[in-house]
Amino acid sequence: MTADWLVCANCAGRVSEGRCAVCRAELARLRQERGPWAALGLQGALLALLLGLAAVALLVARPA
């Protein structure tokens, strides 16, 4: 879950903006739940997949 579309019940602003203490606490909780690998995001996962596929293709295409 991302905080981009969450609306704070305390200040009625987007949680991602962190206007009040409740917003900032929720942002901290969401970041903690995501873990260290979430910083890579979808782009990082796609890049890792592409590099893995390229490595497999090189191993298969290598002459014996």
PDB file of C-alpha atoms in Angstrom:
ATOM      1  CA  MET A   1       0.000   0.000   0.000  1.00  0.00           C
ATOM      2  CA  THR A   2       1.215   3.505  -0.735  1.00  0.00           C
ATOM      3  CA  ALA A   3       0.387   6.713   1.041  1.00  0.00           C
ATOM      4  CA  ASP A   4      -0.214   8.604  -2.216  1.00  0.00           C
ATOM      5  CA  TRP A   5      -3.991   8.339  -2.091  1.00  0.00           C
ATOM      6  CA  LEU A   6      -4.588   7.970   1.644  1.00  0.00           C
ATOM      7  CA  VAL A   7      -6.411  10.900   3.255  1.00  0.00           C
ATOM      8  CA  CYS A   8      -5.737  11.743   6.882  1.00  0.00           C
ATOM      9  CA  ALA A   9      -8.771  11.887   9.148  1.00  0.00           C
ATOM     10  CA  ASN A  10      -6.972  14.390  11.384  1.00  0.00           C
ATOM     11  CA  CYS A  11      -6.005  17.135   8.913  1.00  0.00           C
ATOM     12  CA  ALA A  12      -7.936  16.032   5.760  1.00  0.00           C
ATOM     13  CA  GLY A  13      -4.743  16.224   3.714  1.00  0.00           C
ATOM     14  CA  ARG A  14      -2.883  13.539   1.843  1.00  0.00           C
ATOM     15  CA  VAL A  15      -0.873  11.316   4.148  1.00  0.00           C
ATOM     16  CA  SER A  16       2.061  11.503   1.709  1.00  0.00           C
ATOM     17  CA  GLU A  17       2.345  15.245   2.421  1.00  0.00           C
ATOM     18  CA  GLY A  18       2.849  14.646   6.148  1.00  0.00           C
ATOM     19  CA  ARG A  19       1.036  17.778   7.325  1.00  0.00           C
ATOM     20  CA  CYS A  20       0.356  16.649  10.888  1.00  0.00           C
ATOM     21  CA  ALA A  21       1.832  14.276  13.462  1.00  0.00           C
ATOM     22  CA  VAL A  22      -0.731  11.591  12.591  1.00  0.00           C
ATOM     23  CA  CYS A  23       0.288  11.711   8.911  1.00  0.00           C
ATOM     24  CA  ARG A  24       3.974  11.515   9.753  1.00  0.00           C
ATOM     25  CA  ALA A  25       3.401   8.569  12.093  1.00  0.00           C
ATOM     26  CA  GLU A  26       1.446   6.700   9.416  1.00  0.00           C
ATOM     27  CA  LEU A  27       4.158   7.381   6.839  1.00  0.00           C
ATOM     28  CA  ALA A  28       6.779   6.003   9.219  1.00  0.00           C
ATOM     29  CA  ARG A  29       4.664   2.892   9.846  1.00  0.00           C
ATOM     30  CA  LEU A  30       4.138   2.292   6.117  1.00  0.00           C
ATOM     31  CA  ARG A  31       7.858   2.640   5.423  1.00  0.00           C
ATOM     32  CA  GLN A  32       8.675   0.201   8.196  1.00  0.00           C
ATOM     33  CA  GLU A  33       6.175  -2.369   6.873  1.00  0.00           C
ATOM     34  CA  ARG A  34       7.532  -2.239   3.339  1.00  0.00           C
ATOM     35  CA  GLY A  35      11.012  -3.354   4.349  1.00  0.00           C
ATOM     36  CA  PRO A  36      14.413  -2.561   2.853  1.00  0.00           C
ATOM     37  CA  TRP A  37      13.732  -3.981  -0.620  1.00  0.00           C
ATOM     38  CA  ALA A  38      10.736  -1.749  -1.259  1.00  0.00           C
ATOM     39  CA  ALA A  39      13.043   1.169  -2.027  1.00  0.00           C
ATOM     40  CA  LEU A  40      13.978  -0.537  -5.304  1.00  0.00           C
ATOM     41  CA  GLY A  41      10.392  -0.482  -6.463  1.00  0.00           C
ATOM     42  CA  LEU A  42       9.021  -1.939  -9.650  1.00  0.00           C
ATOM     43  CA  GLN A  43      11.828  -0.567 -11.809  1.00  0.00           C
ATOM     44  CA  GLY A  44      14.449  -2.356  -9.731  1.00  0.00           C
ATOM     45  CA  ALA A  45      12.558  -5.631  -9.892  1.00  0.00           C
ATOM     46  CA  LEU A  46      12.191  -5.365 -13.664  1.00  0.00           C
ATOM     47  CA  LEU A  47      15.880  -4.564 -14.059  1.00  0.00           C
ATOM     48  CA  ALA A  48      16.850  -7.574 -11.922  1.00  0.00           C
ATOM     49  CA  LEU A  49      14.564  -9.813 -13.979  1.00  0.00           C
ATOM     50  CA  LEU A  50      16.020  -8.496 -17.233  1.00  0.00           C
ATOM     51  CA  LEU A  51      19.589  -9.048 -16.025  1.00  0.00           C
ATOM     52  CA  GLY A  52      18.709 -12.578 -14.907  1.00  0.00           C
ATOM     53  CA  LEU A  53      17.161 -13.416 -18.260  1.00  0.00           C
ATOM     54  CA  ALA A  54      20.191 -12.007 -20.072  1.00  0.00           C
ATOM     55  CA  ALA A  55      22.526 -14.137 -17.940  1.00  0.00           C
ATOM     56  CA  VAL A  56      20.518 -17.279 -18.680  1.00  0.00           C
ATOM     57  CA  ALA A  57      20.466 -16.457 -22.398  1.00  0.00           C
ATOM     58  CA  LEU A  58      24.250 -16.023 -22.418  1.00  0.00           C
ATOM     59  CA  LEU A  59      24.749 -19.346 -20.658  1.00  0.00           C
ATOM     60  CA  VAL A  60      22.463 -21.180 -23.082  1.00  0.00           C
ATOM     61  CA  ALA A  61      23.946 -19.559 -26.198  1.00  0.00           C
ATOM     62  CA  ARG A  62      27.564 -20.206 -25.157  1.00  0.00           C
ATOM     63  CA  PRO A  63      29.206 -22.859 -27.345  1.00  0.00           C
ATOM     64  CA  ALA A  64      30.330 -26.022 -25.588  1.00  0.00           C
TER      65      ALA A  64
END
